[in-house]
PDB file of C-alpha atoms in Angstrom:
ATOM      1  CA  UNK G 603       0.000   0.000   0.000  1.00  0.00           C
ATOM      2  CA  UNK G 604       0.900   3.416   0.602  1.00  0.00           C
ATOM      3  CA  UNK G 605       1.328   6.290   3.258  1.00  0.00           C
ATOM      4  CA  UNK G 606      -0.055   9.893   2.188  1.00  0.00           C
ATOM      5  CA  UNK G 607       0.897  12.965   4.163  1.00  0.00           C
ATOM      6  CA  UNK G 608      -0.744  16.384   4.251  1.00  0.00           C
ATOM      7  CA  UNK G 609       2.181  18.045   5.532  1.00  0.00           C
ATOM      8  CA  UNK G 610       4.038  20.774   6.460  1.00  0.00           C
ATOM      9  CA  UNK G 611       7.830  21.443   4.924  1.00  0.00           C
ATOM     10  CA  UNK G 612       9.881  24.147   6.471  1.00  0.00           C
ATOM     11  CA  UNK G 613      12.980  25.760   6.483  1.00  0.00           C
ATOM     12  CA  UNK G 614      14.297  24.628  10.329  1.00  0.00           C
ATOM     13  CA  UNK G 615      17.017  27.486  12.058  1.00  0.00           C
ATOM     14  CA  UNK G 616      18.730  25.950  14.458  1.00  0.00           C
ATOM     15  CA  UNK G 617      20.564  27.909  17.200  1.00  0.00           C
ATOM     16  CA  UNK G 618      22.640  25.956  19.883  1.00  0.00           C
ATOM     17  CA  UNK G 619      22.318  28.084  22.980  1.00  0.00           C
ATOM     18  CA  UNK G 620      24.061  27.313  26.345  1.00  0.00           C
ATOM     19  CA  UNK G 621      20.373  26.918  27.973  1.00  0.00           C
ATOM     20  CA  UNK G 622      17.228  28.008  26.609  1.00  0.00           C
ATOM     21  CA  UNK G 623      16.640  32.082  26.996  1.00  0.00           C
ATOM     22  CA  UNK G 624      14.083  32.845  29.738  1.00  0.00           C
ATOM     23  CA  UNK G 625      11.671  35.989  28.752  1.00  0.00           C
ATOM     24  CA  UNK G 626      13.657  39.228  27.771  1.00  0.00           C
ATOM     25  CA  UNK G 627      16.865  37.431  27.963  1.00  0.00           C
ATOM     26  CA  UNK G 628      19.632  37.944  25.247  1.00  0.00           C
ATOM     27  CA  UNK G 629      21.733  34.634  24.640  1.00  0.00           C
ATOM     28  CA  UNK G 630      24.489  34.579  22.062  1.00  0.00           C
ATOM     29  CA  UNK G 631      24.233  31.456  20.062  1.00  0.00           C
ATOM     30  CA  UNK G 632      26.894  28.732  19.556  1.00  0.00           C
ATOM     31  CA  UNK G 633      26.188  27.687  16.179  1.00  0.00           C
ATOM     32  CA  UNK G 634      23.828  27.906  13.980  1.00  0.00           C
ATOM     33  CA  UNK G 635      22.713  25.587  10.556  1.00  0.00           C
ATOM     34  CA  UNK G 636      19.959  25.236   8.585  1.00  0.00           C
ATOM     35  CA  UNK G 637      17.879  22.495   7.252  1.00  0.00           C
ATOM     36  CA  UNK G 638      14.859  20.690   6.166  1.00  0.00           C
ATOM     37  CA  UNK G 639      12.107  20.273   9.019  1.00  0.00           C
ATOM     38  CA  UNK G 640       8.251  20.659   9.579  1.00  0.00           C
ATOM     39  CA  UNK G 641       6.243  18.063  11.249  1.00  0.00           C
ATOM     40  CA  UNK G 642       5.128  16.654   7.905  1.00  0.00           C
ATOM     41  CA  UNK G 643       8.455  16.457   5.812  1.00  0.00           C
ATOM     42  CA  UNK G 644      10.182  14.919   9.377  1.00  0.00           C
ATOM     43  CA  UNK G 645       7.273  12.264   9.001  1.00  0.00           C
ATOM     44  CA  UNK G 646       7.442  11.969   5.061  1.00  0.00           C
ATOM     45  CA  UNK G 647      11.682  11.038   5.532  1.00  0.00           C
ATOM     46  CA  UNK G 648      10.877   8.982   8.556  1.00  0.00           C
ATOM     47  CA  UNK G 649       8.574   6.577   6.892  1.00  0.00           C
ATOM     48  CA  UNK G 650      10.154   6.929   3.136  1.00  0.00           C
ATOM     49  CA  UNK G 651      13.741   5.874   4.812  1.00  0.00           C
ATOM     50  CA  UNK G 652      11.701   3.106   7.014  1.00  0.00           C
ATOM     51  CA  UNK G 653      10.746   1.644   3.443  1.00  0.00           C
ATOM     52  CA  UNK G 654       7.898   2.228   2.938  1.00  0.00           C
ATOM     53  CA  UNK G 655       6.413   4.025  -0.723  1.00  0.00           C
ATOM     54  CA  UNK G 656       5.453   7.782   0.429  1.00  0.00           C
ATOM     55  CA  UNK G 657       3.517  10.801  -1.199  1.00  0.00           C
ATOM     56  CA  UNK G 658       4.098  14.634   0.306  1.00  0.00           C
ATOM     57  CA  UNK G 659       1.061  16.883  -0.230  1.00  0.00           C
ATOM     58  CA  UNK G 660       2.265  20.200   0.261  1.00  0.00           C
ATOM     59  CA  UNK G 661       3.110  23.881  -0.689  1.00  0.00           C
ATOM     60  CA  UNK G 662       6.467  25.616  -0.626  1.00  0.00           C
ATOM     61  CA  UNK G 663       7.153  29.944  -1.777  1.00  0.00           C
ATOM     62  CA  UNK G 664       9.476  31.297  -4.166  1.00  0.00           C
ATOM     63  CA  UNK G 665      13.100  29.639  -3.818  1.00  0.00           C
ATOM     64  CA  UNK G 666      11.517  26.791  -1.969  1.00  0.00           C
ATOM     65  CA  UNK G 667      12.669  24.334  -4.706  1.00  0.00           C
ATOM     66  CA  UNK G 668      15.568  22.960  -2.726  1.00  0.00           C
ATOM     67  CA  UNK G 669      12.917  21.460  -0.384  1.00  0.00           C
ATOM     68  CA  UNK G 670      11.062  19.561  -2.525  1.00  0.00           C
ATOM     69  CA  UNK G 671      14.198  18.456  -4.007  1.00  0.00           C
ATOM     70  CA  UNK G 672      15.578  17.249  -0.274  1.00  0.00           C
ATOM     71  CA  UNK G 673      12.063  15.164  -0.294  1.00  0.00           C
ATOM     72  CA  UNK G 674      12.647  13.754  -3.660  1.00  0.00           C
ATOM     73  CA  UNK G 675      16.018  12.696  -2.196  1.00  0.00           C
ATOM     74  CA  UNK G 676      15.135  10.802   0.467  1.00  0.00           C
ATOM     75  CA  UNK G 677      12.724   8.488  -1.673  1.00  0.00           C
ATOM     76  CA  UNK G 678       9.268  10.441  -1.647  1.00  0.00           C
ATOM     77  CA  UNK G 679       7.119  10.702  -4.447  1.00  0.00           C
ATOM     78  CA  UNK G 680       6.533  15.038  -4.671  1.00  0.00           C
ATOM     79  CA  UNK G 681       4.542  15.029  -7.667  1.00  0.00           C
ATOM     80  CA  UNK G 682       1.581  16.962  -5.404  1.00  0.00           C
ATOM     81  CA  UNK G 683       4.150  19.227  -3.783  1.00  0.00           C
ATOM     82  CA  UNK G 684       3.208  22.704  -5.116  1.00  0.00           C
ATOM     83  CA  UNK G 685       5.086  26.186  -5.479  1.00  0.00           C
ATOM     84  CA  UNK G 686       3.464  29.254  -4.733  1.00  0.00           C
ATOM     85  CA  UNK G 687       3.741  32.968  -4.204  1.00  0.00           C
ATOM     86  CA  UNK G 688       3.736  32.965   0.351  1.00  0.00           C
ATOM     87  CA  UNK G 689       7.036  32.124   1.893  1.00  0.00           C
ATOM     88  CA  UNK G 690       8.273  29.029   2.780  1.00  0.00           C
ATOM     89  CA  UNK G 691       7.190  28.012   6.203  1.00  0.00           C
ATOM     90  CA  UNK G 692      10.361  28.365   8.646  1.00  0.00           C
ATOM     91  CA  UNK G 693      11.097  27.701  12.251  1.00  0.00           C
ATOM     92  CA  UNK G 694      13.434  29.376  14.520  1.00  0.00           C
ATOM     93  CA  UNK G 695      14.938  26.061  16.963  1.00  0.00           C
ATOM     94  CA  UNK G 696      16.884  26.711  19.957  1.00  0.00           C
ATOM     95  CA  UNK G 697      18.565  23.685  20.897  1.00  0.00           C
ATOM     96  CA  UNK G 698      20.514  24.094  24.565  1.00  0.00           C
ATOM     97  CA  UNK G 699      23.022  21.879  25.656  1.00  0.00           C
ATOM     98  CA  UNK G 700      20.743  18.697  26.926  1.00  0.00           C
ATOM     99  CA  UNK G 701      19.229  18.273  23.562  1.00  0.00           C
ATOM    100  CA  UNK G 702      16.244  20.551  24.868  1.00  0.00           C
ATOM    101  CA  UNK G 703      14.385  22.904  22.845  1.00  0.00           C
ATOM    102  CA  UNK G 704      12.033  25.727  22.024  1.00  0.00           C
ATOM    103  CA  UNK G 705      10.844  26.727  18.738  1.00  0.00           C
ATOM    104  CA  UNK G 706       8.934  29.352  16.989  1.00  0.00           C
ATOM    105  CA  UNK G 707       7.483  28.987  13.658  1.00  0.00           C
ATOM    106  CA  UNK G 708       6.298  30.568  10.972  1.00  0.00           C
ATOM    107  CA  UNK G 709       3.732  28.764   8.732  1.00  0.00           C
ATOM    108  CA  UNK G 710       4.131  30.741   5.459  1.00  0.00           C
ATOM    109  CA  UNK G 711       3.211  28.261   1.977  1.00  0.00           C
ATOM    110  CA  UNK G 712       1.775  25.553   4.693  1.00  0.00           C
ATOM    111  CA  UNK G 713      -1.478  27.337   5.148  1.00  0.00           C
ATOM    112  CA  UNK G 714      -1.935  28.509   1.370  1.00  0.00           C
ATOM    113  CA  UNK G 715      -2.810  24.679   0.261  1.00  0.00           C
ATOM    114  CA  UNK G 716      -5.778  24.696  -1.914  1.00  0.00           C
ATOM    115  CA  UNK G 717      -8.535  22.259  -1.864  1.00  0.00           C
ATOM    116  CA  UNK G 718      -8.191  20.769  -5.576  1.00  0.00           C
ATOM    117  CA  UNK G 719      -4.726  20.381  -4.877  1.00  0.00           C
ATOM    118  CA  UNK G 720      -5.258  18.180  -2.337  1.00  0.00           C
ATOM    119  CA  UNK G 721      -8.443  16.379  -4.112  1.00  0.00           C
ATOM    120  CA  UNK G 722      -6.577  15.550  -6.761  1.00  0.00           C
ATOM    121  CA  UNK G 723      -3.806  14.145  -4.598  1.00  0.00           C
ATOM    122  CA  UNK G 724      -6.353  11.865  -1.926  1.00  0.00           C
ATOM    123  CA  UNK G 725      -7.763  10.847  -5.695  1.00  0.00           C
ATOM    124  CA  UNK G 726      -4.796   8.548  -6.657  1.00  0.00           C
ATOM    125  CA  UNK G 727      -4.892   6.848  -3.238  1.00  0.00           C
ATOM    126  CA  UNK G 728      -6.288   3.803  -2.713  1.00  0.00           C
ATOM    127  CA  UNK G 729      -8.358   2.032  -0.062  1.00  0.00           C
ATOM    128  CA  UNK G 730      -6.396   0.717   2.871  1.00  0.00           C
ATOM    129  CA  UNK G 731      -3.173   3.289   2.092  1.00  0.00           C
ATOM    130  CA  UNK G 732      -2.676   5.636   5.281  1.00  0.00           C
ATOM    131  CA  UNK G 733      -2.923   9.608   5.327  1.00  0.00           C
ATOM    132  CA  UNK G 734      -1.091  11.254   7.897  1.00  0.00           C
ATOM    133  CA  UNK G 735      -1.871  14.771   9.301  1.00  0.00           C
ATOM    134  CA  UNK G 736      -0.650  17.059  11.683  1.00  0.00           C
ATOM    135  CA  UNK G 737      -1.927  20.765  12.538  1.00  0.00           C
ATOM    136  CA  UNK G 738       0.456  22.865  10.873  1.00  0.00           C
ATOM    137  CA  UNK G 739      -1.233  23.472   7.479  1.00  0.00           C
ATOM    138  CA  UNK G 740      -4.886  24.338   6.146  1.00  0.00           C
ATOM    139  CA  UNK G 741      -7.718  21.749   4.890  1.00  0.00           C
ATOM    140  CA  UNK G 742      -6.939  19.199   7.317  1.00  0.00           C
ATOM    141  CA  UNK G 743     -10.543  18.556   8.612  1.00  0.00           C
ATOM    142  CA  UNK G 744     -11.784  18.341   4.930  1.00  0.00           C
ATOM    143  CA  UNK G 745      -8.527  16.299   3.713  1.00  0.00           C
ATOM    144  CA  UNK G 746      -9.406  13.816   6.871  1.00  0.00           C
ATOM    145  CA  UNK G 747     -13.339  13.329   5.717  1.00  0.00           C
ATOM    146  CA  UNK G 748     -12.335  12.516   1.834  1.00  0.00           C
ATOM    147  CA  UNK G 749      -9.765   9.984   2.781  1.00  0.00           C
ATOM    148  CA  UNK G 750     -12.364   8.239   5.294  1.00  0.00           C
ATOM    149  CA  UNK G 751     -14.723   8.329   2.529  1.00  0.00           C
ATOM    150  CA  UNK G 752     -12.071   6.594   0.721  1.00  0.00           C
ATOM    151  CA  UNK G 753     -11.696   3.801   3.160  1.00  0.00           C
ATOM    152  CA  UNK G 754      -7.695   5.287   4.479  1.00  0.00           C
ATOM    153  CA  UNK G 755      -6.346   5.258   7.785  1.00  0.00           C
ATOM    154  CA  UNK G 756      -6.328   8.411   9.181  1.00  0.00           C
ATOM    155  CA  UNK G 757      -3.499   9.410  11.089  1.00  0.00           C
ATOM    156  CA  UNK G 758      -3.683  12.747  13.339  1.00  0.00           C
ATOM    157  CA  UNK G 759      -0.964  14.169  15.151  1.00  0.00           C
ATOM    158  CA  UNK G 760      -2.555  16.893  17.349  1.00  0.00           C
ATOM    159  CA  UNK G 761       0.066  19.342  17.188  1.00  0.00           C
ATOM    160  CA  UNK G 762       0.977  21.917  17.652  1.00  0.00           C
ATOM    161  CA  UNK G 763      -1.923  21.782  19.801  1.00  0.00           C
ATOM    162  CA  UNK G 764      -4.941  23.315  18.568  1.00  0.00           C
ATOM    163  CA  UNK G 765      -8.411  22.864  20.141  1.00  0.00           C
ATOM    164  CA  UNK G 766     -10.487  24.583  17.206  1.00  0.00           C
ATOM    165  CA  UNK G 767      -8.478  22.325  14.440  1.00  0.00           C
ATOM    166  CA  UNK G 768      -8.520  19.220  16.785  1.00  0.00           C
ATOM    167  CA  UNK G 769     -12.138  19.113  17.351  1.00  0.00           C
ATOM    168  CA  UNK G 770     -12.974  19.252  13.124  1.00  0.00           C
ATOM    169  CA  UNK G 771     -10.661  16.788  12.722  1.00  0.00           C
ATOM    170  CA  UNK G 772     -11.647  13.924  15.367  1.00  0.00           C
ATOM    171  CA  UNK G 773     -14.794  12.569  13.898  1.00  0.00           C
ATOM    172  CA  UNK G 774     -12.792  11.373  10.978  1.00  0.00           C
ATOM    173  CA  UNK G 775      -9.930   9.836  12.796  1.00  0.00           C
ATOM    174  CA  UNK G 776      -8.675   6.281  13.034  1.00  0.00           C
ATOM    175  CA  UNK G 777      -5.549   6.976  15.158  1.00  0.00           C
ATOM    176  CA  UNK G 778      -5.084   9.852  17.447  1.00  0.00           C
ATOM    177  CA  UNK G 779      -0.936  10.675  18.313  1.00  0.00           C
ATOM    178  CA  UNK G 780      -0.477  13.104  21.195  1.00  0.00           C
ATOM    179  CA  UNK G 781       2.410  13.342  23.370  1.00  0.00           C
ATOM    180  CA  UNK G 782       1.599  13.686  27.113  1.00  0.00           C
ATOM    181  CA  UNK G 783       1.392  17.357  27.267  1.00  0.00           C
ATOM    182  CA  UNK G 784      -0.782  17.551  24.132  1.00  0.00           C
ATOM    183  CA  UNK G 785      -2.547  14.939  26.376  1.00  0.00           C
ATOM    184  CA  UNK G 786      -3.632  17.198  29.036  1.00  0.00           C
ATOM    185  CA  UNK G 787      -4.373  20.139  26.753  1.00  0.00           C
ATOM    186  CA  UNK G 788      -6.848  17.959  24.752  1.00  0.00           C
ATOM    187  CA  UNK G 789      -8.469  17.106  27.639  1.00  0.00           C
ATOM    188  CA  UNK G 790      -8.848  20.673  29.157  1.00  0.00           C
ATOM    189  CA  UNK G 791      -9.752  21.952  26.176  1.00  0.00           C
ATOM    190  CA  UNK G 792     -12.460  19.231  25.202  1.00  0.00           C
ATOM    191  CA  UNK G 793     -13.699  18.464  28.745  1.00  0.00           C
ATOM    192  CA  UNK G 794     -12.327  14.840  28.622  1.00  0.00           C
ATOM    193  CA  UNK G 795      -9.712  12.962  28.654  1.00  0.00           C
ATOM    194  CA  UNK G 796      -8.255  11.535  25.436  1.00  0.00           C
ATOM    195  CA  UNK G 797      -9.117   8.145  26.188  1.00  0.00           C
ATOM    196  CA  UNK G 798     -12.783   8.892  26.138  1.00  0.00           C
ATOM    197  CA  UNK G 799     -13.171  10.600  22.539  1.00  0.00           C
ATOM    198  CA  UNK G 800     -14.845   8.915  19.818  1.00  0.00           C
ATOM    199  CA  UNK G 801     -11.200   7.868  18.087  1.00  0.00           C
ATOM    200  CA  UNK G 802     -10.648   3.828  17.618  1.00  0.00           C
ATOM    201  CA  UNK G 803      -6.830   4.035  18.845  1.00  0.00           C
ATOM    202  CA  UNK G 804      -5.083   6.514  20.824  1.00  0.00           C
ATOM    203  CA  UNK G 805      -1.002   6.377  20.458  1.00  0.00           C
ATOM    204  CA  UNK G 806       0.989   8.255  23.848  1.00  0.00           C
ATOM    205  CA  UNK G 807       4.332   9.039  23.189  1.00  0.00           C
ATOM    206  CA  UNK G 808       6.070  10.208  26.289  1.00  0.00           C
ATOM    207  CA  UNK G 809       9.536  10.943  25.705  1.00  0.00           C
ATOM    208  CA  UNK G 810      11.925   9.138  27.526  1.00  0.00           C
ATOM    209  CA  UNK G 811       9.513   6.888  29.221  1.00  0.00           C
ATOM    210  CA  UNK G 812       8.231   4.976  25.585  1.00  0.00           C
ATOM    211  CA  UNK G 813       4.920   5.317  24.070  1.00  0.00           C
ATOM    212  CA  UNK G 814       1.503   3.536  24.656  1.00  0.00           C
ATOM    213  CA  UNK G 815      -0.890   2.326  22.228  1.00  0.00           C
ATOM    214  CA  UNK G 816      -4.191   1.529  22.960  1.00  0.00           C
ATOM    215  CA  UNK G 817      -6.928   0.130  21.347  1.00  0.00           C
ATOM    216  CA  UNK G 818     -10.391   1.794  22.462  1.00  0.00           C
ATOM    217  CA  UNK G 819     -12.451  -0.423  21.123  1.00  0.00           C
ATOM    218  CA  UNK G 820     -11.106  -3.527  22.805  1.00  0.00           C
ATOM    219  CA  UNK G 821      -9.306  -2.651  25.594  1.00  0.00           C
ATOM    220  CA  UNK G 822      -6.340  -3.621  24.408  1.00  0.00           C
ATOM    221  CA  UNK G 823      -3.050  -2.092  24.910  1.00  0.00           C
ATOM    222  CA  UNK G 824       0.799  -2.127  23.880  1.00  0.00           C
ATOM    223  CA  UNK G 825       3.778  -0.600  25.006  1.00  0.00           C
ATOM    224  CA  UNK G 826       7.520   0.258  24.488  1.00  0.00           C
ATOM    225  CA  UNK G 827      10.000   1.630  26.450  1.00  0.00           C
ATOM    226  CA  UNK G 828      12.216   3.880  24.877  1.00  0.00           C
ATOM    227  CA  UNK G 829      15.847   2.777  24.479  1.00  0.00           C
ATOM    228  CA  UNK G 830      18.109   5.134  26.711  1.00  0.00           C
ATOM    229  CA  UNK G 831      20.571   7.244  24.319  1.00  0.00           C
ATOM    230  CA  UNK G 832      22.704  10.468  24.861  1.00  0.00           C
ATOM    231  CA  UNK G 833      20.502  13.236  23.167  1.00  0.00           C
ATOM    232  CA  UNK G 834      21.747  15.880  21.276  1.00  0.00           C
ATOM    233  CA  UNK G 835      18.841  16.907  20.078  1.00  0.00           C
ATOM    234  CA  UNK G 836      15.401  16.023  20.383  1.00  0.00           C
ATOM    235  CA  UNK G 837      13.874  18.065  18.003  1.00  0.00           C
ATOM    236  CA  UNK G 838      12.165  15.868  15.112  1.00  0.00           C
ATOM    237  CA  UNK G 839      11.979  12.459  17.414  1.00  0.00           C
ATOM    238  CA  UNK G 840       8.049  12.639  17.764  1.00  0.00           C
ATOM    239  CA  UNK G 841       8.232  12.791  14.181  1.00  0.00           C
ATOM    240  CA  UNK G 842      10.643  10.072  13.290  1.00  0.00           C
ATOM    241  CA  UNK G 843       8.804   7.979  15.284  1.00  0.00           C
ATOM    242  CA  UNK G 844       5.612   8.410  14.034  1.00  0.00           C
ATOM    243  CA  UNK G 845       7.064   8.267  10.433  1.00  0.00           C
ATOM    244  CA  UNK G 846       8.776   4.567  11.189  1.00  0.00           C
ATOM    245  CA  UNK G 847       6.124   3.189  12.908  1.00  0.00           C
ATOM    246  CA  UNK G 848       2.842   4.295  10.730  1.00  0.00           C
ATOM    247  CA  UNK G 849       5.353   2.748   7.704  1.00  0.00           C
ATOM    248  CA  UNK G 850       6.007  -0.040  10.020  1.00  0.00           C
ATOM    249  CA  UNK G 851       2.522  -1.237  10.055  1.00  0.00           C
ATOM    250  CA  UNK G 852       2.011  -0.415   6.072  1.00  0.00           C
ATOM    251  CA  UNK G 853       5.162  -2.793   5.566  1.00  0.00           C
ATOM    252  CA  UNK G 854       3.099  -5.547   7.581  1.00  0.00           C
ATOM    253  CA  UNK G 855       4.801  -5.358  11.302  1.00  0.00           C
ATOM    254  CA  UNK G 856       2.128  -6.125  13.917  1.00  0.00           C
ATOM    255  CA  UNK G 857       1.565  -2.732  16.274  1.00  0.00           C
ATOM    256  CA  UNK G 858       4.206  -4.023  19.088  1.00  0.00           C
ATOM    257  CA  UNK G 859       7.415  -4.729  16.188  1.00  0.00           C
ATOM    258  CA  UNK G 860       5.773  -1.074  14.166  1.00  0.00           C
ATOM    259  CA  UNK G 861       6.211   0.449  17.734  1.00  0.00           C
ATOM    260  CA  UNK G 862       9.611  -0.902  18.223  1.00  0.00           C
ATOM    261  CA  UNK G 863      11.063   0.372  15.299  1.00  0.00           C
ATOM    262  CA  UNK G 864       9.704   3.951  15.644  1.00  0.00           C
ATOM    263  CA  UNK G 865      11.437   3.565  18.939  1.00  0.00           C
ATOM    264  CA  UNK G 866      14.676   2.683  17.684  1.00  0.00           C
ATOM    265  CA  UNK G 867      14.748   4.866  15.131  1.00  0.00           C
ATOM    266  CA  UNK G 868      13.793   7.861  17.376  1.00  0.00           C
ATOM    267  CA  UNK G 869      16.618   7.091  19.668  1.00  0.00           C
ATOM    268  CA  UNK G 870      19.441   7.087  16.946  1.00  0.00           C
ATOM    269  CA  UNK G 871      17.603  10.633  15.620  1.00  0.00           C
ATOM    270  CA  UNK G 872      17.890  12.471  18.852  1.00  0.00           C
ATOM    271  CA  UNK G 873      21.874  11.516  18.923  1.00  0.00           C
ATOM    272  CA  UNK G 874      22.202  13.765  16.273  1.00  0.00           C
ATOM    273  CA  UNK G 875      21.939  17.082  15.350  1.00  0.00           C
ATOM    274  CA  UNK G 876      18.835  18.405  12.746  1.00  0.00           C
ATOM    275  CA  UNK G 877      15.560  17.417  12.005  1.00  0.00           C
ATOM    276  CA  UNK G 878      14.663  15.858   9.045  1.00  0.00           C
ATOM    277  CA  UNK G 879      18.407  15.181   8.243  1.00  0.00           C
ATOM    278  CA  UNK G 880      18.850  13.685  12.102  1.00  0.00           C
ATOM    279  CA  UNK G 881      16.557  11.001  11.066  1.00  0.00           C
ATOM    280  CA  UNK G 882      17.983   7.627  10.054  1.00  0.00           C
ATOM    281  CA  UNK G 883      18.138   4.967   7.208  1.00  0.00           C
ATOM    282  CA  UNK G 884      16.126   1.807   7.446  1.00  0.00           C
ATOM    283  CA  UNK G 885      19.379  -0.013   7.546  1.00  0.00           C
ATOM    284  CA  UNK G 886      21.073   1.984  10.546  1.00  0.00           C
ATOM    285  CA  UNK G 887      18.045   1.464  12.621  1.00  0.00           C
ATOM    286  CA  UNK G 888      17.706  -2.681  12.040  1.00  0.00           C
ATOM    287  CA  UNK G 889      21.231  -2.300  12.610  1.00  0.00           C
ATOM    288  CA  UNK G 890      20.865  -0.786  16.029  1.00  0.00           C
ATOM    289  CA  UNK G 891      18.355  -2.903  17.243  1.00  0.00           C
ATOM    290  CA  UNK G 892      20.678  -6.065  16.164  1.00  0.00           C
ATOM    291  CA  UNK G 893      23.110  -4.990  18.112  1.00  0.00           C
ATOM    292  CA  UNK G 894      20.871  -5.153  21.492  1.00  0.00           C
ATOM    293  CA  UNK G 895      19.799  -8.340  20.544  1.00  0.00           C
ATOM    294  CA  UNK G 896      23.426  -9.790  20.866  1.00  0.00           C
TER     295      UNK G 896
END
């Protein structure tokens, strides 16, 4: 089959900062690169380089060419990756010396999709392919109601957390990915907690404690601890890990072995610097997880 993504691409701006500024505060930086990020191009490399056959829907602005080309690069199909006249999403990362980070962004070409764009894309997939979305471009809601129609599995990340855009996009969801803080925002924001909303699985990453999956329709639920790793930087490993394991499951791993891999491949990505370039081949990962099996 295949995995779709409505998703954002942006420039990422990385500053390495002794700590993280507090409000007013003037740091000088200690480096500073650039690079390909956005929640939906970290996803689209994650799950291209796990294997599996990927498609980007998305918008870049004038002289955003080089991103679509990184995509290309790394094995996804760009063919509904459009160019248009708004700038390039970007985000400003501040990375301090634990890996931490805090990061401002700027959503530019990611909210100028349009809706044949996207219709035409969701019109080449195929029952039983996946669509992945995240809240940081336009359409989403719609996007997630045409590929349900369709017979996909939808794929939400809530985040960045946004109630308005979380509640349109719910009643067409299959699996709902929030980390723990988007956790407890959902739930303030809603009135409930996310294990009570009409979603039929309900993935909890928390960092260095694993992630939880669980099925709310049986009851059932499976877990993974995280492998422990010296970060660097921890920006993208949501991402990569989502990206492995949604292609995990398209390549025909049950949830537990789909899990495991997102793990592993989230561990090696926060041992190095960047975001979508941070995130590893399909060969380093089953290479890393041979190793602890020795």
């Amino acid at each position: 089959m295949a995995i779709w993504n409505l998703g954002s691409i942006n420039e990422d701006r990385f500053y390495r900062v002794p700590r993280l500024p507090k409000p007013g505060e003037t740091l000088d930086t200690v480096d500073f690169q650039i690079g390909l990020g956005g929640k939906g191009a970290n996803q689209s490399v994650a799950a291209a380089r796990a294997g599996a056959s990927v498609w980007h829907i998305g918008c870049v602005g004038p002289g955003g060419g080089w991103a679509k080309d990184r995509l290309t690069q790394a094995g996804i199909n760009t063919a509904h990756v459009m160019q248009g006249s708004v700038p390039t999403g970007h985000a400003n990362v501040h990375v301090d010396a634990q890996g931490e980070n805090m990061i401002v962004v700027f959503p530019g070409a990611n909210r100028a999709l349009t809706w044949p764009q996207i219709e035409a894309a969701l019109n080449d997939s195929q029952s039983g392919d996946y669509l992945l979305l995240q809240n940081e471009t336009n359409l989403t809601a719609e996007a997630a109601r045409m590929a349900r129609e369709k017979g996909l599995f939808v794929v939400y990340s809530a985040a960045p957390f946004r109630p308005d855009a979380t509640a349109a996009v719910l009643p067409f969801v299959d699996l709902l990915v929030l980390n723990e803080i988007e956790a407890v925002q959902l739930a303030s924001a809603l009135g409930a907690p996310a294990e009570a909303l009409p979603v039929a699985n309900l993935l909890t990453t928390k960092g260095a404690a694993g992630a939880r999956w669980q099925d709310l329709q049986s009851g059932q639920v499976t877990e993974v601890p995280a492998f422990p790793v010296a970060a660097v930087d921890t920006t993208g490993a949501g991402d990569c890990f989502i990206g492995y394991t949604i292609a995990g499951l398209d390549l025909g791993l049950t949830t537990q072995d789909a899990m495991r891999l997102g793990a592993a491949a989230s561990a090696l990505k926060v041992t190095r610097r960047g975001t979508a370039d941070g995130i590893p081949d399909r060969a380093e990962v089953d290479a890393f997880l041979a190793e602890l099996e020795t």
